[in-house]
Structures are given as structure tokens and as C-alpha cells.
JSON list of C-alpha atoms in Angstrom, two decimals:
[
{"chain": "A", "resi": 1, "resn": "UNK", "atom": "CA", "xyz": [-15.83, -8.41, -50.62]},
{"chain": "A", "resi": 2, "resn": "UNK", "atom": "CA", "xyz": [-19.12, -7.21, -49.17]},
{"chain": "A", "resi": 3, "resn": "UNK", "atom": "CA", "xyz": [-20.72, -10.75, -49.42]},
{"chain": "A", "resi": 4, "resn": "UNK", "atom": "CA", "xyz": [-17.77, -12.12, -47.49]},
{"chain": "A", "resi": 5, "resn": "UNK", "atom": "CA", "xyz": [-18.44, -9.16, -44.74]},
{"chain": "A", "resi": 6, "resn": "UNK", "atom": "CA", "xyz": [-22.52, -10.07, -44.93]},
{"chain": "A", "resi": 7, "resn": "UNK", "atom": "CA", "xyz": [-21.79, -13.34, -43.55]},
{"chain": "A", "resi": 8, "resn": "UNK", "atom": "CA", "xyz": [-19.18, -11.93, -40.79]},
{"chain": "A", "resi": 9, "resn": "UNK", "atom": "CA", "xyz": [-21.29, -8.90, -40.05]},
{"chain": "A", "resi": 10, "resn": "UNK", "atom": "CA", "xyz": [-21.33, -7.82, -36.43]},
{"chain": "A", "resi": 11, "resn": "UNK", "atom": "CA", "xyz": [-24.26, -6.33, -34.53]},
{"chain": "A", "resi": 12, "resn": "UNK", "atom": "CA", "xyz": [-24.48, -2.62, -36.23]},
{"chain": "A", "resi": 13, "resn": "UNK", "atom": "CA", "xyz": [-24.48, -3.06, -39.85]},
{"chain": "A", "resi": 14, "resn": "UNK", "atom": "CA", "xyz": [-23.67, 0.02, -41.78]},
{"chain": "A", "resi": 15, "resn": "UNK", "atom": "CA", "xyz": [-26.95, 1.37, -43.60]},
{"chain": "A", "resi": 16, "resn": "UNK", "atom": "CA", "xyz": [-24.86, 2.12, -46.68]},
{"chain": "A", "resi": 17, "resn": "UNK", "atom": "CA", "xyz": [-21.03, 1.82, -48.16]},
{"chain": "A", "resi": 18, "resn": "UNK", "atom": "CA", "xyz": [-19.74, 4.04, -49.95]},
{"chain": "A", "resi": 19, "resn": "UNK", "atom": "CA", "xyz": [-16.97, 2.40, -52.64]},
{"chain": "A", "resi": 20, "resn": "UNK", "atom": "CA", "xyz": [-14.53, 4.17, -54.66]},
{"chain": "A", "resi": 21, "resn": "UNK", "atom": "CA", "xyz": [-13.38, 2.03, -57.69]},
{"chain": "A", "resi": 22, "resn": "UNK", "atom": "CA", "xyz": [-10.47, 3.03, -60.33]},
{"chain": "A", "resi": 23, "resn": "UNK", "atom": "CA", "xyz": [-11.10, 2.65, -64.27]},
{"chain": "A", "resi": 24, "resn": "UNK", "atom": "CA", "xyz": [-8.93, -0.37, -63.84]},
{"chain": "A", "resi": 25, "resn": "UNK", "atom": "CA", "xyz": [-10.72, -1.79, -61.80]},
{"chain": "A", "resi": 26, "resn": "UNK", "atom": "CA", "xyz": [-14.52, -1.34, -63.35]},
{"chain": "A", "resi": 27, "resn": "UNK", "atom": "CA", "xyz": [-12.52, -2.81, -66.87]},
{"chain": "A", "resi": 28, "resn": "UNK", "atom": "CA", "xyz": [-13.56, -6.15, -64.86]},
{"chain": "A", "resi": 29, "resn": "UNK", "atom": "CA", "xyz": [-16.38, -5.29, -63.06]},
{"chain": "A", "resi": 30, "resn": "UNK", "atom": "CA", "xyz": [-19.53, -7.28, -63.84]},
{"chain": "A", "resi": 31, "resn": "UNK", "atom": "CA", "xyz": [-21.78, -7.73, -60.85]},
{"chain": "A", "resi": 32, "resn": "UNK", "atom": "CA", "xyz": [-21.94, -4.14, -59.54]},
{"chain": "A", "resi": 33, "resn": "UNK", "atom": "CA", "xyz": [-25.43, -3.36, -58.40]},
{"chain": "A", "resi": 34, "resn": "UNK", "atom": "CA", "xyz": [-25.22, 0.49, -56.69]},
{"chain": "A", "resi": 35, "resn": "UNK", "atom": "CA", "xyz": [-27.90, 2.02, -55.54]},
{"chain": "A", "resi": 36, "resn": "UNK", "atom": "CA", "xyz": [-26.15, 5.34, -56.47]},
{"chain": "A", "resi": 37, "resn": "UNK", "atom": "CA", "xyz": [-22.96, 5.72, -58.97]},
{"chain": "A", "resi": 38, "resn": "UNK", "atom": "CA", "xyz": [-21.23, 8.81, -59.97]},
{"chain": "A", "resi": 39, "resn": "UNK", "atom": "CA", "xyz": [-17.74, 9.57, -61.69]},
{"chain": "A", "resi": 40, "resn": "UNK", "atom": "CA", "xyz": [-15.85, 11.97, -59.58]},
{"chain": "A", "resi": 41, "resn": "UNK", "atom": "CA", "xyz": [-13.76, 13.28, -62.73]},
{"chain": "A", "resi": 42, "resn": "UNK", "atom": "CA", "xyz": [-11.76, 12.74, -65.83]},
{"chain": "A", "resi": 43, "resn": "UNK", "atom": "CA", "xyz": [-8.67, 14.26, -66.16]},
{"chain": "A", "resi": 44, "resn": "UNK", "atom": "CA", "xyz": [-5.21, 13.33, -68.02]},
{"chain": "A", "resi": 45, "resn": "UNK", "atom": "CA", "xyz": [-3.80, 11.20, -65.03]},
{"chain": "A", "resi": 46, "resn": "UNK", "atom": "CA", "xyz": [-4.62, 7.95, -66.16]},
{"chain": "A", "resi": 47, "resn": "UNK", "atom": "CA", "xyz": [-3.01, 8.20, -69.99]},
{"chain": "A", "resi": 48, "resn": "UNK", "atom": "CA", "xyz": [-0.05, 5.97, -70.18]},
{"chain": "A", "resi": 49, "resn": "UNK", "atom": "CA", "xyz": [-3.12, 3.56, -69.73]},
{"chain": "A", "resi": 50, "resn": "UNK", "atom": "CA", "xyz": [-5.34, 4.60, -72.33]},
{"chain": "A", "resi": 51, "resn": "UNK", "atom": "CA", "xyz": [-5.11, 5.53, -76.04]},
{"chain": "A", "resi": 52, "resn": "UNK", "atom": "CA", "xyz": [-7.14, 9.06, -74.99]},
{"chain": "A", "resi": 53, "resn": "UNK", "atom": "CA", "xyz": [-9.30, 10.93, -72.58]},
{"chain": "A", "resi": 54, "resn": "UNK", "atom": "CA", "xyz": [-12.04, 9.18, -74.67]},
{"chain": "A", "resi": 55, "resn": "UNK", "atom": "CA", "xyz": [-11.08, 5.79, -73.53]},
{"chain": "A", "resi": 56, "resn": "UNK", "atom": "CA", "xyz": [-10.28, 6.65, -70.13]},
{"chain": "A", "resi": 57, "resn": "UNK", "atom": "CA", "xyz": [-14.28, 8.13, -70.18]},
{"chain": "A", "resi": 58, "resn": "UNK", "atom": "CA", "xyz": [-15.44, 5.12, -71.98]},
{"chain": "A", "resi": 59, "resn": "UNK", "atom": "CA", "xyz": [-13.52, 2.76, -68.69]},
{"chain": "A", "resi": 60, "resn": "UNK", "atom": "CA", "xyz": [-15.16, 4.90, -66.20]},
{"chain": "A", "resi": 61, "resn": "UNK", "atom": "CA", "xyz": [-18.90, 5.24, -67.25]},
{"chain": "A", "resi": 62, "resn": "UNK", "atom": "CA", "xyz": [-19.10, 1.40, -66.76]},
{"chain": "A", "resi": 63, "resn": "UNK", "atom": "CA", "xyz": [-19.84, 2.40, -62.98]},
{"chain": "A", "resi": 64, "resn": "UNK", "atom": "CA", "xyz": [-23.35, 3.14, -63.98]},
{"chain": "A", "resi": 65, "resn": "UNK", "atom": "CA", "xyz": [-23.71, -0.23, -65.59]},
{"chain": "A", "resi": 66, "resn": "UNK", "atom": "CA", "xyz": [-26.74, -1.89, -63.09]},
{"chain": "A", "resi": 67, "resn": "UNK", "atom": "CA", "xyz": [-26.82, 1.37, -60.88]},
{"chain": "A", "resi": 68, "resn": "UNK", "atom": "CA", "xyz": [-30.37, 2.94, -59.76]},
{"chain": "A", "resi": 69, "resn": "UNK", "atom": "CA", "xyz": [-29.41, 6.39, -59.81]},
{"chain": "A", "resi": 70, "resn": "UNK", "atom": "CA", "xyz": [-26.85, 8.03, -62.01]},
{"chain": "A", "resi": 71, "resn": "UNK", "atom": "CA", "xyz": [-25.63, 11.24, -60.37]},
{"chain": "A", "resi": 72, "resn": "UNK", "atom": "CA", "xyz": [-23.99, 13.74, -62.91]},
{"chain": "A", "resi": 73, "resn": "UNK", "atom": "CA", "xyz": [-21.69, 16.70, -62.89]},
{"chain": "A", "resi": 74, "resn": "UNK", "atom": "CA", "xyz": [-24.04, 19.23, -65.16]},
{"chain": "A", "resi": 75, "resn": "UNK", "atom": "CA", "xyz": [-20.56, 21.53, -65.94]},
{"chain": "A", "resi": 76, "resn": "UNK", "atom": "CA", "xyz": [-18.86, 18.56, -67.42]},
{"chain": "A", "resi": 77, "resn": "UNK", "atom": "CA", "xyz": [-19.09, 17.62, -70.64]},
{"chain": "A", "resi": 78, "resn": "UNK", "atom": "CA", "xyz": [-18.02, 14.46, -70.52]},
{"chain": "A", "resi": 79, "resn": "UNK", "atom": "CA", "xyz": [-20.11, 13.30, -67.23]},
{"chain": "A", "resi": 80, "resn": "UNK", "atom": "CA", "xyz": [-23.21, 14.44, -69.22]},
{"chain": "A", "resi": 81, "resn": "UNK", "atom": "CA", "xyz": [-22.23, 12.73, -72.31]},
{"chain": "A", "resi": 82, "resn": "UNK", "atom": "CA", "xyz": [-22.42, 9.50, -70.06]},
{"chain": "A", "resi": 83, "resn": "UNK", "atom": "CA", "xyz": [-26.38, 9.90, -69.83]},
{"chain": "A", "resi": 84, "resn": "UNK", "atom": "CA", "xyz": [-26.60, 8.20, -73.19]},
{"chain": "A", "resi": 85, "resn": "UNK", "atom": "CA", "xyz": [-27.06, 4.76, -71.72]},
{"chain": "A", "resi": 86, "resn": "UNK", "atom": "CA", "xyz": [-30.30, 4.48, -72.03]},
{"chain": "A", "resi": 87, "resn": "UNK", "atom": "CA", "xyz": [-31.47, 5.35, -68.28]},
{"chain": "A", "resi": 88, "resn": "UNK", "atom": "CA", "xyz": [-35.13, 6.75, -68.27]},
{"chain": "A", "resi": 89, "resn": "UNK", "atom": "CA", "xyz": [-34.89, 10.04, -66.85]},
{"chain": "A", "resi": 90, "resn": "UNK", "atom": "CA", "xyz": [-36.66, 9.28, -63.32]},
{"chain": "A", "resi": 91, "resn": "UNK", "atom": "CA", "xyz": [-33.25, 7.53, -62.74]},
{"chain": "A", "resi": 92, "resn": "UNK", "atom": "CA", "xyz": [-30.94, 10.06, -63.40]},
{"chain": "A", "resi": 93, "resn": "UNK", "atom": "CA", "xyz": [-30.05, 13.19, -60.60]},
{"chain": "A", "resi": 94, "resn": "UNK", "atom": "CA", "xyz": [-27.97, 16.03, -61.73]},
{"chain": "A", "resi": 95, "resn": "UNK", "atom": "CA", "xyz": [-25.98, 18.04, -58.74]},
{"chain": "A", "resi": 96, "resn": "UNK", "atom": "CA", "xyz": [-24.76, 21.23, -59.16]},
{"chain": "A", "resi": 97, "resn": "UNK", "atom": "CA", "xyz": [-21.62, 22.04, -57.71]},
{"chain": "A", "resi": 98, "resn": "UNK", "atom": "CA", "xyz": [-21.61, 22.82, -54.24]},
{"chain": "A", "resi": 99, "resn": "UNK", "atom": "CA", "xyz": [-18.52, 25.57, -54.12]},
{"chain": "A", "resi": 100, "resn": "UNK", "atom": "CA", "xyz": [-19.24, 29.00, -52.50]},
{"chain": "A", "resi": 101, "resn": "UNK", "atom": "CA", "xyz": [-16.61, 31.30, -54.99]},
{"chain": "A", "resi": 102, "resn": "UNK", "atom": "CA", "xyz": [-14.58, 33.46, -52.72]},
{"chain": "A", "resi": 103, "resn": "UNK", "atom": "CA", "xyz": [-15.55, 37.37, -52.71]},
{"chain": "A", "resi": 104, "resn": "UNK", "atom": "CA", "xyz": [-13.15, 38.64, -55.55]},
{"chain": "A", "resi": 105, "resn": "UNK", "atom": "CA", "xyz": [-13.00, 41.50, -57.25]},
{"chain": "A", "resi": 106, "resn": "UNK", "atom": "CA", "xyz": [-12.90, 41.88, -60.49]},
{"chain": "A", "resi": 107, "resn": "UNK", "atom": "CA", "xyz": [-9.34, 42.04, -62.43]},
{"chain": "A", "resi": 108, "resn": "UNK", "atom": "CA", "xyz": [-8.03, 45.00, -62.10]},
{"chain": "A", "resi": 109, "resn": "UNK", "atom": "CA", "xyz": [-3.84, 45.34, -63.18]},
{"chain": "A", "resi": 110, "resn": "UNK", "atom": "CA", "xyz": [-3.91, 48.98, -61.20]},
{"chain": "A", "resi": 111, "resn": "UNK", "atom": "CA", "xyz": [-5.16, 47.89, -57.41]},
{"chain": "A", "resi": 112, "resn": "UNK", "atom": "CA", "xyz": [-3.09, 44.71, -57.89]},
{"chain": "A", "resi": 113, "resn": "UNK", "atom": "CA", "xyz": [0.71, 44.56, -56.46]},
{"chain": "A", "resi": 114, "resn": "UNK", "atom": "CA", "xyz": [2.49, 43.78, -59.66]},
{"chain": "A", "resi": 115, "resn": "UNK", "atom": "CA", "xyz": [5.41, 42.19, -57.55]},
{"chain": "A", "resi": 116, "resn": "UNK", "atom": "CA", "xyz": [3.37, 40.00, -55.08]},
{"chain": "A", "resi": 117, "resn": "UNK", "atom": "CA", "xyz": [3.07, 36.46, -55.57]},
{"chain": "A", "resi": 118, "resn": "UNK", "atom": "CA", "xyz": [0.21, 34.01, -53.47]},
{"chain": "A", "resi": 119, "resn": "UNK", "atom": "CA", "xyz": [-0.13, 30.73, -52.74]},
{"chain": "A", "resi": 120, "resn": "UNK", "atom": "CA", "xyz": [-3.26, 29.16, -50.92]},
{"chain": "A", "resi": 121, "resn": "UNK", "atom": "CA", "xyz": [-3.52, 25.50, -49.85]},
{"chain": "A", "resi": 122, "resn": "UNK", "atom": "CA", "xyz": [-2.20, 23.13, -48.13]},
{"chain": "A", "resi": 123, "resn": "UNK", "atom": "CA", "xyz": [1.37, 23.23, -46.99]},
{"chain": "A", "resi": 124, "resn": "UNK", "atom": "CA", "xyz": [2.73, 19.39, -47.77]},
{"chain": "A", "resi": 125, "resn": "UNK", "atom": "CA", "xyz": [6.19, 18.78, -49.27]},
{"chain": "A", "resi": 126, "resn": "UNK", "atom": "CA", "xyz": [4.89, 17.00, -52.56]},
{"chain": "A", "resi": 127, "resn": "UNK", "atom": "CA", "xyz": [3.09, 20.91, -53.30]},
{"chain": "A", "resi": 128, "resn": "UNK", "atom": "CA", "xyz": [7.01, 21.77, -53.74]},
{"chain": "A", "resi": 129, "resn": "UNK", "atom": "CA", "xyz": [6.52, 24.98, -51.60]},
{"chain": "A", "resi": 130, "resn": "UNK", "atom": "CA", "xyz": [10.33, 25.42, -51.48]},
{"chain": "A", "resi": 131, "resn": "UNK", "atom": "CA", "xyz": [11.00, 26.04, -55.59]},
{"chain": "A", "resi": 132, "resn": "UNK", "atom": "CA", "xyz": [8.36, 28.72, -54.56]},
{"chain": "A", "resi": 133, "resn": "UNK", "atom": "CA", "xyz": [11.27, 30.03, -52.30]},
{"chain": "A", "resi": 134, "resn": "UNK", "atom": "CA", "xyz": [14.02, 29.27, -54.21]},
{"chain": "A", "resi": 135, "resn": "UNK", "atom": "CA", "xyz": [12.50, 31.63, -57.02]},
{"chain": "A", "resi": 136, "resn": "UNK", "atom": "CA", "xyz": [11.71, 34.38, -55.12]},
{"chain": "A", "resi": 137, "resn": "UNK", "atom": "CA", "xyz": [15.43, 34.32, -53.56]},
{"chain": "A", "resi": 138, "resn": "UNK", "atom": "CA", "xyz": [16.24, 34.56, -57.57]},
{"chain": "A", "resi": 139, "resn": "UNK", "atom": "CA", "xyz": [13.77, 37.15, -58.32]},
{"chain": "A", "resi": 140, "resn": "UNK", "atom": "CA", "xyz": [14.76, 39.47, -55.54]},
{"chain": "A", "resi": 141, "resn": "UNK", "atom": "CA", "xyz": [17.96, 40.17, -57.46]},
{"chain": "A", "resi": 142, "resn": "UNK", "atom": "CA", "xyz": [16.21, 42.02, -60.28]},
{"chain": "A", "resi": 143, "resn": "UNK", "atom": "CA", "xyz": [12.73, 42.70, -57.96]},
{"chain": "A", "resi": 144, "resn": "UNK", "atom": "CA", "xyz": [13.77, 44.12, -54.82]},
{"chain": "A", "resi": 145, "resn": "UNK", "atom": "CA", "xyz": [10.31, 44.59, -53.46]},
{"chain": "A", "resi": 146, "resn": "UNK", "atom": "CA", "xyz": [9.65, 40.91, -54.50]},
{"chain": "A", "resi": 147, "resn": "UNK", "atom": "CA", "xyz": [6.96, 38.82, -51.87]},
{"chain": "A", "resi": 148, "resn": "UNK", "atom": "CA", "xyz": [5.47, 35.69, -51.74]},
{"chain": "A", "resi": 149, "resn": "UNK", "atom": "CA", "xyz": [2.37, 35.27, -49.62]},
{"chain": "A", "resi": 150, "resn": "UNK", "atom": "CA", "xyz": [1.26, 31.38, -48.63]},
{"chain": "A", "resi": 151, "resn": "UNK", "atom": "CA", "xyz": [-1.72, 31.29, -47.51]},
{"chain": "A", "resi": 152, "resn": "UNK", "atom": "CA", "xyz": [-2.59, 27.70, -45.75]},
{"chain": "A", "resi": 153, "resn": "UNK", "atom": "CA", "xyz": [-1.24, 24.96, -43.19]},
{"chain": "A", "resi": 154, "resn": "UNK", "atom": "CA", "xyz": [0.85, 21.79, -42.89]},
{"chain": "A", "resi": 155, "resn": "UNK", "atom": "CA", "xyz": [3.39, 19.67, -41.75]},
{"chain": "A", "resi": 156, "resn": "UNK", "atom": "CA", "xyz": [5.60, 21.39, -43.95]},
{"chain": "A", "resi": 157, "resn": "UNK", "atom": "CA", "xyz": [5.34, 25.13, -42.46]},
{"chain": "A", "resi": 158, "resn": "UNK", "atom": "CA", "xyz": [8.61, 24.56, -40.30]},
{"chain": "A", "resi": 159, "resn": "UNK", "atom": "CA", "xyz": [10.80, 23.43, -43.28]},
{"chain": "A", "resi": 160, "resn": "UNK", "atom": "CA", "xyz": [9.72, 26.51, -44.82]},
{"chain": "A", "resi": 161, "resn": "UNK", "atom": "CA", "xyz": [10.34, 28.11, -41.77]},
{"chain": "A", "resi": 162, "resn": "UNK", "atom": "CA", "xyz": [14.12, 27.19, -41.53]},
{"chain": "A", "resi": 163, "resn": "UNK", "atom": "CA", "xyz": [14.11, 27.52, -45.53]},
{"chain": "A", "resi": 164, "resn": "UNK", "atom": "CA", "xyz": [13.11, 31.63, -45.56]},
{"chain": "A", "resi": 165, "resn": "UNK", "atom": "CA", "xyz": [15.75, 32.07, -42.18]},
{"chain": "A", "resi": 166, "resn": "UNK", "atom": "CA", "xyz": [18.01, 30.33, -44.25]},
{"chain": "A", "resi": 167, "resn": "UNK", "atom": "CA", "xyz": [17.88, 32.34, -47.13]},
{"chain": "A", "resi": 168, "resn": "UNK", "atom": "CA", "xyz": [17.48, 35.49, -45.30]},
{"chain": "A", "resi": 169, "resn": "UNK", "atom": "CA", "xyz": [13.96, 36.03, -47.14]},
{"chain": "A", "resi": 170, "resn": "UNK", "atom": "CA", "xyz": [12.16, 37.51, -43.88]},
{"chain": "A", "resi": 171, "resn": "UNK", "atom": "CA", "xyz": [11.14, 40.43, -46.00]},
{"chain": "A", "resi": 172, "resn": "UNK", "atom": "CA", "xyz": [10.20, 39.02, -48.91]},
{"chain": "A", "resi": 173, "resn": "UNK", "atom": "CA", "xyz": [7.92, 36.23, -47.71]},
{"chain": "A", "resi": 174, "resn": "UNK", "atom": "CA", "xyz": [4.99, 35.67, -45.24]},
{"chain": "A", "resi": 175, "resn": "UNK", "atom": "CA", "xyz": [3.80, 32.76, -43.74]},
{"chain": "A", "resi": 176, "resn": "UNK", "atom": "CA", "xyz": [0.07, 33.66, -42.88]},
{"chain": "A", "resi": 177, "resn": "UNK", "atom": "CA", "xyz": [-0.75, 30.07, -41.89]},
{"chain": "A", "resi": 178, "resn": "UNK", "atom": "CA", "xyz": [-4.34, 29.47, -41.98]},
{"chain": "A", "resi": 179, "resn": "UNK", "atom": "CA", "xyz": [-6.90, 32.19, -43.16]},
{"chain": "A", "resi": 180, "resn": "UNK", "atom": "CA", "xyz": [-10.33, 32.99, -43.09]},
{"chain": "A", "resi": 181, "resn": "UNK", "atom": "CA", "xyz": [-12.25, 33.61, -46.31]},
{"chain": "A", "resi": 182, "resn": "UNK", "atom": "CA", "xyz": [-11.93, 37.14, -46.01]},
{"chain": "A", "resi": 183, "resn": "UNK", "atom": "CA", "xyz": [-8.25, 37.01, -45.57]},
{"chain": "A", "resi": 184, "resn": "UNK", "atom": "CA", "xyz": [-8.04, 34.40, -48.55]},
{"chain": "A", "resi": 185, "resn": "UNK", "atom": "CA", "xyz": [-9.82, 37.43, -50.77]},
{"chain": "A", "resi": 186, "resn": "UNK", "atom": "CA", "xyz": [-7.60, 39.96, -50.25]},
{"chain": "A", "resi": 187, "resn": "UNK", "atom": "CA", "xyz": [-4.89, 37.84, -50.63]},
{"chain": "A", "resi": 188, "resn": "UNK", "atom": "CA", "xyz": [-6.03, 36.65, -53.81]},
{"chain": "A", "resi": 189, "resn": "UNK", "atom": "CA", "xyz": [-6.77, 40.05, -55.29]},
{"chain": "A", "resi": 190, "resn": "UNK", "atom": "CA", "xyz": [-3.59, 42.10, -54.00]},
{"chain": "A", "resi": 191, "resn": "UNK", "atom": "CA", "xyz": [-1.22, 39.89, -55.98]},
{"chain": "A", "resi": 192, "resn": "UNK", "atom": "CA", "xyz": [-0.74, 39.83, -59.13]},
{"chain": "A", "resi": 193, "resn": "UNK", "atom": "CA", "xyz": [0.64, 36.01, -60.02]},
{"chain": "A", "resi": 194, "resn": "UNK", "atom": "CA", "xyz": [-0.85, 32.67, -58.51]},
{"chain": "A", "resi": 195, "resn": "UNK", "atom": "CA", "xyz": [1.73, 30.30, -58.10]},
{"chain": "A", "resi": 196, "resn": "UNK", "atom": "CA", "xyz": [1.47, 26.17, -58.10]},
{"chain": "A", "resi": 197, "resn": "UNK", "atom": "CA", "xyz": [4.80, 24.42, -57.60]},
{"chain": "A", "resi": 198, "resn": "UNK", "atom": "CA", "xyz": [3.12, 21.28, -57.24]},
{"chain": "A", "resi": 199, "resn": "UNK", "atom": "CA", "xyz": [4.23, 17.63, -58.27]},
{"chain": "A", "resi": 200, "resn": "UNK", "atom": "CA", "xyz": [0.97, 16.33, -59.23]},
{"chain": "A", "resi": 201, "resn": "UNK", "atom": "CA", "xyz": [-2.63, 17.84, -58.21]},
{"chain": "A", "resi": 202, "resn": "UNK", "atom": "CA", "xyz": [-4.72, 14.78, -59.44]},
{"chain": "A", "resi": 203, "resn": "UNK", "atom": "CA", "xyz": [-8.05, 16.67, -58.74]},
{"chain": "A", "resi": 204, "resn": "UNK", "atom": "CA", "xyz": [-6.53, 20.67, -59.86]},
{"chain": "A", "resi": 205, "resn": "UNK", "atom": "CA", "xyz": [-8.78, 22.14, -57.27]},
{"chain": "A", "resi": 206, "resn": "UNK", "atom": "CA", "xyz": [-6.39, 24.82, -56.68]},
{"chain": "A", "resi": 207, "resn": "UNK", "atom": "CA", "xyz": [-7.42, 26.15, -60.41]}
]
């Protein structure tokens, strides 16, 4: 594809492309000369494909096949385990991580509210925000002083909107919308259960 846009290329020619390629689609790949190549992660997503996590690994390190710098996750096993391909080490960069952890305190069962519930992300239908709702309707039967803090924004806030009205759960949940990091801490270490209702979250950030 990028030879075909080399010969059609207009005036300001992007200095680099970035590509993102699926395991599939390296199974066939050949003639792949990055400058750069990394593997983003390697999680159970991809299994009705491959035998095991081992094959699914073994599909995805072919991205460094031909690439000039092999960029590595240091914390995961597996992405270091994909060094052993021979590349001499002037080749190879490792980056850390670049997440700032939230201020949290530590775990402590007696400061925490052991009937509050958070959630902090994004607020899309697939995350399934409304079981969230749907339990703590439930839960308020045997928990009274049952609440459900989301934390976070999204096209979704207005079903959830109608949903609590609808349910008459006013008191029992509260839509903060989006928070500071601050806010996000205290949230986090008032309650005492962090909830995912969540189809599918391909890269588990949320953990």
C-alpha cells in the first residue's frame, strides 16, 4: 500500500507512518522493513484463532522480523521473551511504562464505605453501565444505604440518566461526570468494591 501512495504522493509527504497490523495479518507478512516495531500486548482475545497464548506470541513477534529498532514492554514477560531473535543489543530500546498511579492510600477495610460501589471510565453502552444499575436497584433491598459512584463521561450519561429516574435510584447513585485526579482518588479509596460490567475490554486498562 505505501508503494502505491509513493508514486501518488502529493506535495507534503508525511516524515513517518505509523501502521498497526493484527497477528493475522503479520502470519503473511514478508517484506516489512520498520524502522521501529513494537507489540502493543498479548492478551486472551485472539484464542479461537490460536492453539494458546504461546502461539498467539509466536504470530505477533514476526513484527520485528527486518525492523531497526525493537521497542519492548520491560513488565511483560512475554514482550521480553521476544528479544531472543538474535538483535545485537544497540538495536533494541526498552520503555518503561509511562502511567502516573493515582494518589491512593493504602487498603484500609475501616476508612473504606463497605456499601459504596465505583466505577471510573468511560461512559459507552458496550461498558454495560446499566447491569451496574440494575444491581444496585437489587441490592438496595437487603443494603439500604447501597451507592454506586461513576466516575467518567459519554454518550451514554443520559440513558443512565433516564435509567436511575426510572428506577427511583436518586439516592443510591451519583453521576459525577468527569473528575479530576484528585476526585478520582477519593473516589477510589472511599468504596469498597470496583465494579466492571463491561462486554469486552480488549486492552483491561481499567485493571
Amino acid at each position: 500500500v505505501l508503494d502505491v501512495l509513493a508514486t501518488k504522493r502529493a506535495q507534503h509527504w508525511p516524515d513517518v507512518f505509523v501502521l498497526e497490523l493484527s497477528s493475522f495479518q503479520l502470519e503473511t507478512t514478508s517484506s516489512l522493513r520498520p524502522l521501529a516495531a513494537t507489540v502493543l500486548n498479548v492478551t486472551e482475545n485472539h484464542l479461537d484463532r490460536y492453539p494458546d497464548l504461546a502461539a498467539y506470541a509466536e504470530a505477533k513477534r514476526r513484527i520485528f522480523q527486518g525492523a531497526e529498532i525493537q521497542v519492548l514492554n520491560r513488565d511483560d514477560p512475554r514482550s521480553m521473551a521476544m528479544r531472543e531473535l538474535g538483535l545485537p543489543a544497540e538495536r533494541i530500546r526498552v520503555i518503561y511504562n509511562g502511567v502516573v498511579p493515582p494518589a491512593l492510600a493504602p487498603a484500609d477495610a475501616h476508612q473504606r464505605d463497605p456499601h459504596r460501589i465505583v466505577y471510573v471510565g468511560r461512559v459507552k453502552r458496550y461498558k454495560r453501565l446499566d447491569l451496574l444499575l440494575n444491581a444496585v436497584r437489587d441490592l438496595r433491598q437487603t443494603i439500604p444505604d447501597v451507592h454506586l459512584d461513576i466516575a467518567g463521561d459519554g454518550d451514554a450519561r443520559e440513558d443512565l440518566a433516564s435509567l436511575i429516574a426510572e428506577h427511583g435510584l436518586q439516592d443510591h447513585v451519583t453521576l459525577h461526570g468527569f473528575v479530576d485526579d484528585a476526585t478520582k482518588a477519593a473516589l477510589l479509596n472511599r468504596a469498597a468494591v470496583f465494579a466492571i460490567a463491561s462486554m469486552h475490554e480488549g486492552w483491561g486498562l481499567s485493571v
